[in-house]
Amino acid sequence: MSDTQMIPQIELYKLLRALSLAMDYNRSGLMRHHQRVALICSYLAEEIQLDPDLLPQLFCSAIIHDAGTSTFKEKADLERFETINPWRHCKRGHQLLSKMPILKPLAKVILYHHDRWDGQNQSGLSGSSIPLPSRIIFLADRVDVLAYQTGNILDYRQEIVDQINEQSGTMFDPELVHVFNKVSSKESLWLDLTSQFMDSQLGRRLHTCPVITSEKEIIGVSKIFADIIDSKSPFTYRHSRLVAETASLLAGQAGFTGRQQKRMYIAGLLHDLGKLSIPEEILEKPGRLNKQEYNVIKHHTYITHQILSMIDGFEVINQWAAYHHEKLNGEGYPFHLTGADLSVGSRIMAVADIFSALVEDRPYRKGLPRHRVEEIMNHMVATKSIDGEIVHILMDNYREAEILKEGMPVNWAN
Ligand SMILES: [Fe+2]
Ligand SMILES: [Fe+2]
Ligand SMILES: [Fe+2]
């Protein structure tokens, strides 16, 4: 890969749409909640002829609106029509997105996306003082929660419409409910929501998001997703960042260029994206996983791979990120690649991931000291699981890697 090869510019909406798919997993599997909410928003926006300048903000916010939620438990709470304490995830989402200039306009929309029309909100807002995109997302979000039922959605759509109407002027903006009544008569809305063709439908409906992300912004967006992934469990706190920083340190020492190191950093931030699909009780289990639990864990790199493959220009990043549990001897997962298939970048990521996991505290043990890390890694080299040369580079730079663990920032990534 030549150094001049840049990550192509990507539309922000497309990047968020791919990455947010990982947030759409709950106990029942992939629910596509964010995509469905964005789709309902597009129907409402079309009907009210929303100012075209607000469309990118609406769609980008809708596709990531529950960024403040990462555990299955929190997601389950939000699946009740009348949620108990939605403010927490609104605030956390706002906090997270405010860190990134390109996502800052979305942060405000997300802060108010559960605000009731009649007030009683912790935000202090009510009625038309609540930003319009937030009001649209709130309505779309609650419609989607009601729409998760088995059977033909056209048979029960009237129940959904009735429930929304009962809350006109209390939970919801009455004018928006009026608009919803109009669009809800279209079978296509309901069929789009439940169709296997939803992806292409979304692509067609949400083509008005020309906000382009630069390389630096892609790193910023990836950092936010790293935080969402890591907040799933207190034991993985900063894991994605540590892997990213360790992997780019090793890449630099292995002769990668500055630009390649940045790609490695993005790959590290996103390597465990698929962990958002794994129940917390498995991630946090104190002790060894049984066979069934391990089989659940094995989904995560497959999901990372599938999601990153949706992003144009991420082909190399995807290989580096998603192959981190593959082994040179072909006994890794999920693709059972071998040394012949695994590039230096993928080998670096595997070593960075193992190093990070060993030095971090886990529910069943404290972070390990250097001599134990060395012992374990040497054994893995001997069994042809990981690359001895990369381990050598790590050992030569062990102090720097330890400093990263202690939270040293990587300058070019900020
Ligand atoms: Fe929400
Ligand atoms: Fe939601
Ligand atoms: Fe992993």
XYZ file of C-alpha atoms and ligand atoms in Angstrom:
417
model
C 0.000 0.000 0.000
C 1.505 3.332 -0.963
C 1.664 6.163 1.503
C -0.073 8.534 -0.868
C -3.174 6.356 -0.854
C -5.637 8.244 1.309
C -8.803 6.995 2.854
C -11.400 8.219 0.353
C -13.742 10.867 1.627
C -16.879 9.308 2.989
C -20.313 10.764 3.516
C -20.840 11.130 7.244
C -24.283 9.576 7.041
C -22.942 6.456 5.303
C -20.180 6.051 7.875
C -22.601 6.420 10.797
C -25.147 4.169 9.129
C -22.643 1.332 8.810
C -21.138 1.713 12.273
C -24.464 2.199 14.044
C -25.575 -1.192 12.780
C -23.430 -2.627 15.577
C -25.525 -0.662 18.100
C -28.692 -2.220 16.691
C -28.113 -5.576 18.311
C -30.133 -6.432 21.364
C -31.100 -9.675 23.015
C -33.262 -10.596 20.023
C -30.461 -10.063 17.509
C -30.098 -7.376 14.875
C -33.142 -5.127 15.211
C -32.056 -2.302 12.870
C -33.627 0.178 15.292
C -31.487 3.116 14.174
C -32.099 2.445 10.508
C -35.829 2.042 11.076
C -36.032 5.294 13.036
C -34.113 7.103 10.278
C -36.536 5.658 7.734
C -39.633 6.832 9.650
C -37.981 10.244 10.061
C -37.526 10.426 6.294
C -41.273 9.881 5.762
C -42.149 12.572 8.317
C -39.552 15.013 6.946
C -40.852 14.526 3.426
C -44.450 15.169 4.473
C -43.689 18.366 6.388
C -41.247 19.465 3.690
C -38.546 19.972 6.266
C -35.967 22.633 5.411
C -33.394 20.749 3.249
C -30.608 22.279 5.360
C -31.944 20.368 8.379
C -32.103 17.001 6.605
C -28.473 15.919 7.117
C -28.704 16.866 10.791
C -31.965 14.936 11.182
C -30.805 11.798 9.397
C -27.341 11.703 10.954
C -28.838 12.220 14.428
C -31.528 9.608 13.840
C -29.014 6.982 12.721
C -26.990 7.358 15.927
C -29.619 8.686 18.376
C -29.107 6.028 21.066
C -25.304 6.409 21.120
C -25.609 6.904 24.875
C -26.737 3.307 25.313
C -24.482 0.304 24.986
C -25.729 -2.478 27.255
C -28.589 -4.849 26.433
C -30.193 -3.918 29.742
C -30.354 -0.204 28.818
C -31.684 -1.087 25.377
C -34.412 -3.255 26.894
C -35.519 -0.338 29.106
C -35.908 1.862 26.040
C -38.041 -0.749 24.297
C -40.946 0.046 26.659
C -43.269 2.631 25.137
C -43.130 4.775 28.287
C -39.483 4.663 29.273
C -38.423 5.027 32.906
C -35.402 7.301 32.804
C -34.465 8.172 29.230
C -32.561 11.318 30.257
C -29.432 9.374 31.214
C -28.786 8.027 27.721
C -29.743 11.363 26.150
C -27.164 13.110 28.292
C -24.511 10.484 27.730
C -25.085 10.551 23.952
C -24.833 14.337 24.013
C -21.616 14.218 26.003
C -20.091 11.650 23.672
C -20.952 13.417 20.444
C -19.994 16.871 21.724
C -16.363 15.725 21.781
C -16.216 15.688 17.990
C -16.688 18.953 16.026
C -18.390 17.263 13.065
C -20.876 15.505 15.376
C -21.525 18.480 17.646
C -24.664 19.640 15.769
C -26.079 16.142 16.301
C -25.315 16.202 20.020
C -27.973 18.828 20.705
C -30.620 16.956 18.759
C -29.811 13.792 20.693
C -29.959 15.550 24.060
C -33.660 16.310 23.575
C -34.767 13.189 21.659
C -37.023 11.941 24.499
C -38.406 15.324 25.523
C -42.171 15.365 25.943
C -44.193 18.068 24.253
C -46.040 18.946 27.499
C -42.815 19.530 29.445
C -41.890 17.672 32.665
C -38.497 17.193 31.017
C -35.185 17.219 32.831
C -33.858 19.352 29.996
C -36.299 22.097 31.060
C -37.658 22.418 27.511
C -41.234 21.954 26.327
C -43.374 22.455 23.216
C -41.826 24.224 20.271
C -38.679 25.108 22.248
C -37.634 21.449 21.745
C -35.623 21.342 18.486
C -37.786 20.078 15.607
C -35.367 17.262 14.609
C -35.504 16.000 18.222
C -39.317 16.018 18.161
C -39.336 14.096 14.865
C -36.870 11.500 16.178
C -38.875 11.066 19.408
C -42.047 10.297 17.486
C -40.272 8.006 14.998
C -38.479 6.249 17.860
C -41.679 5.492 19.751
C -43.445 4.332 16.568
C -40.602 1.922 15.976
C -40.764 0.564 19.522
C -44.460 -0.181 19.006
C -43.773 -1.783 15.645
C -41.723 -4.707 17.037
C -44.361 -7.417 16.906
C -44.605 -10.660 15.065
C -47.139 -11.081 12.304
C -48.112 -8.895 9.394
C -47.445 -5.280 10.332
C -50.369 -4.120 8.181
C -52.693 -6.041 10.505
C -51.630 -4.142 13.605
C -50.535 -0.748 12.280
C -53.849 0.826 13.378
C -53.095 -0.102 17.008
C -49.783 1.742 16.668
C -51.452 4.785 15.125
C -54.077 4.809 17.913
C -51.452 4.646 20.632
C -49.516 7.531 19.117
C -52.713 9.592 18.822
C -53.518 9.012 22.497
C -50.299 10.880 23.305
C -50.835 13.794 20.945
C -50.169 17.021 22.850
C -48.800 15.153 25.865
C -45.791 13.143 24.684
C -45.793 14.294 21.091
C -46.038 17.495 19.072
C -49.697 17.484 17.905
C -48.780 18.819 14.470
C -46.312 15.989 13.980
C -48.927 13.457 15.071
C -51.227 14.938 12.443
C -48.489 14.440 9.828
C -47.857 10.933 11.097
C -51.533 10.093 10.635
C -51.182 11.050 6.988
C -48.014 9.069 6.287
C -49.202 6.072 8.281
C -51.908 5.470 5.688
C -49.159 4.518 3.227
C -48.578 0.771 3.336
C -45.098 1.449 1.990
C -43.991 2.997 5.312
C -44.831 -0.172 7.206
C -43.568 -2.486 4.506
C -40.275 -0.576 4.275
C -39.848 -1.026 8.012
C -40.176 -4.785 7.873
C -38.773 -5.454 4.442
C -35.553 -7.272 3.538
C -35.047 -4.439 1.081
C -34.853 -1.812 3.816
C -31.189 -1.129 3.107
C -31.705 -0.084 -0.483
C -34.835 1.807 0.521
C -32.810 3.761 3.086
C -30.116 4.504 0.535
C -32.685 5.935 -1.867
C -34.608 7.962 0.705
C -31.632 9.434 2.546
C -29.486 10.569 -0.347
C -29.467 14.185 0.822
C -26.579 13.967 3.311
C -23.590 15.398 1.499
C -21.488 16.031 4.635
C -18.093 14.632 3.806
C -15.735 13.351 6.470
C -11.989 13.873 6.256
C -9.394 11.387 7.494
C -9.131 13.262 10.799
C -12.898 13.197 11.226
C -13.007 9.478 10.508
C -10.594 9.022 13.413
C -12.855 11.189 15.592
C -15.994 9.234 14.682
C -14.113 5.978 15.279
C -13.045 7.189 18.727
C -16.670 7.769 19.614
C -17.568 4.254 18.552
C -14.581 2.947 20.509
C -16.031 4.656 23.582
C -19.472 3.135 22.918
C -17.911 -0.332 22.553
C -15.759 0.057 25.660
C -18.594 1.384 27.803
C -20.346 -1.954 27.448
C -18.292 -3.229 30.344
C -16.157 -1.535 33.006
C -13.529 -4.218 32.344
C -13.046 -3.118 28.752
C -12.743 0.532 29.724
C -10.277 2.010 27.192
C -9.547 -1.412 25.630
C -10.223 -0.228 22.074
C -8.062 2.851 22.540
C -5.244 0.865 24.069
C -5.317 -1.618 21.186
C -5.367 1.289 18.704
C -2.443 3.021 20.360
C -0.402 -0.166 20.810
C -1.069 -1.291 17.234
C 0.003 2.055 15.778
C 3.114 2.089 17.973
C 4.072 -1.389 16.722
C 3.228 -0.405 13.145
C 5.574 2.584 13.368
C 8.359 0.357 14.683
C 7.656 -2.187 11.920
C 8.253 0.511 9.279
C 4.694 1.586 8.501
C 4.336 5.175 7.277
C 2.511 7.854 9.252
C -0.599 7.454 7.139
C -0.574 3.693 7.529
C -0.240 4.171 11.276
C -3.371 6.336 11.222
C -5.238 3.577 9.425
C -3.942 1.124 11.973
C -5.228 3.435 14.683
C -8.723 3.461 13.111
C -8.616 -0.334 12.753
C -7.667 -0.638 16.418
C -10.488 1.643 17.537
C -13.006 -0.440 15.595
C -11.571 -3.963 15.958
C -14.154 -5.004 18.563
C -17.138 -3.228 16.980
C -18.969 -6.564 16.848
C -18.755 -6.846 20.647
C -21.808 -4.598 20.764
C -23.733 -7.714 19.748
C -22.530 -9.773 22.744
C -24.518 -9.895 26.023
C -22.711 -8.259 28.947
C -22.982 -11.339 31.157
C -20.741 -13.200 28.723
C -18.271 -10.320 28.364
C -18.085 -9.921 32.124
C -18.249 -13.552 33.167
C -15.864 -14.107 36.061
C -14.053 -17.246 34.931
C -13.682 -19.375 31.836
C -16.350 -19.326 29.171
C -18.108 -22.583 28.386
C -18.377 -23.826 24.802
C -21.740 -22.160 24.115
C -20.563 -18.836 25.501
C -17.375 -19.006 23.473
C -19.495 -19.689 20.395
C -21.373 -16.441 21.113
C -18.085 -14.537 21.461
C -16.981 -15.874 18.072
C -19.647 -13.762 16.377
C -17.927 -10.497 17.210
C -15.114 -10.392 14.644
C -17.470 -11.699 11.970
C -19.781 -8.755 12.684
C -16.876 -6.294 12.724
C -15.888 -7.660 9.316
C -19.380 -7.450 7.814
C -19.977 -3.919 9.032
C -16.596 -2.520 7.976
C -17.013 -4.110 4.553
C -19.979 -1.754 4.026
C -17.634 1.254 4.069
C -15.889 2.103 0.785
C -12.181 2.634 1.267
C -12.035 0.568 4.471
C -10.846 -2.639 2.788
C -7.374 -2.648 4.383
C -8.629 -1.266 7.712
C -11.172 -4.087 7.737
C -8.501 -6.781 7.307
C -6.400 -5.301 10.069
C -9.389 -4.914 12.385
C -11.437 -8.038 11.810
C -8.688 -10.679 11.652
C -7.430 -10.106 15.179
C -8.514 -13.558 16.393
C -7.115 -15.392 13.365
C -3.916 -17.384 13.963
C -0.932 -18.167 11.750
C -1.597 -21.899 12.230
C -5.154 -21.582 10.916
C -6.803 -22.295 14.259
C -8.227 -18.845 14.852
C -11.739 -17.606 14.070
C -14.000 -16.953 12.255
C -12.318 -17.430 8.832
C -9.527 -19.860 9.813
C -7.028 -17.862 7.778
C -3.380 -18.938 7.854
C -0.015 -17.181 7.815
C -0.201 -16.924 4.038
C -3.391 -14.846 4.305
C -2.466 -12.654 7.251
C -0.744 -9.383 6.398
C 1.748 -7.704 8.736
C -1.015 -5.276 9.737
C -3.355 -8.095 10.772
C -0.525 -9.769 12.708
C 0.229 -6.503 14.506
C -3.411 -6.133 15.518
C -3.502 -9.662 16.950
C -0.424 -8.963 19.091
C -1.726 -5.539 20.177
C -5.056 -7.081 21.181
C -3.457 -9.882 23.192
C -1.013 -7.498 24.886
C -3.866 -5.136 25.846
C -6.066 -7.946 27.131
C -3.223 -9.355 29.253
C -2.181 -6.085 30.873
C -5.757 -4.976 31.571
C -7.708 -6.067 34.640
C -10.358 -8.701 33.981
C -13.294 -9.795 36.182
C -11.330 -12.882 37.232
C -7.762 -11.468 37.517
C -5.637 -8.341 37.741
C -3.567 -7.085 34.783
C -0.490 -9.283 34.319
C 3.131 -8.163 34.838
C 5.670 -8.170 32.022
C 7.222 -11.579 32.759
C 3.813 -13.283 32.562
C 2.913 -11.428 29.351
C 6.236 -12.495 27.858
C 5.739 -16.116 28.916
C 2.244 -16.299 27.435
C 3.237 -14.592 24.197
C 6.344 -16.760 23.735
C 4.152 -19.817 24.109
C 1.794 -18.431 21.457
C 4.732 -17.832 19.128
C 5.955 -21.406 19.708
C 2.517 -22.802 18.823
C 2.420 -20.586 15.699
C -0.548 -18.599 16.902
C 1.080 -15.172 16.578
C 4.058 -13.654 14.787
C 7.381 -13.867 16.670
C 8.819 -10.802 14.939
C 5.946 -8.598 16.064
C 6.246 -9.942 19.603
C 9.948 -9.104 19.418
C 9.102 -5.516 18.434
C 6.663 -5.324 21.339
C 9.255 -6.554 23.820
C 11.805 -4.056 22.475
C 9.284 -1.264 23.040
C 7.614 -2.627 26.133
C 8.031 0.486 28.245
C 6.400 2.678 25.563
C 3.498 0.236 25.336
C 3.114 0.312 29.120
C 3.061 4.105 29.054
C 0.230 3.925 26.515
C -1.657 1.785 28.983
C -1.214 4.473 31.574
C -3.110 6.786 29.246
C -0.526 8.722 27.241
C -2.183 10.432 24.264
C -0.990 9.750 20.739
C -0.396 13.244 19.379
C -1.342 12.835 15.742
C -4.585 11.116 16.637
C -6.018 14.026 18.560
Fe -33.439 7.007 22.885
Fe -34.173 4.766 20.171
Fe -11.788 -9.315 19.941
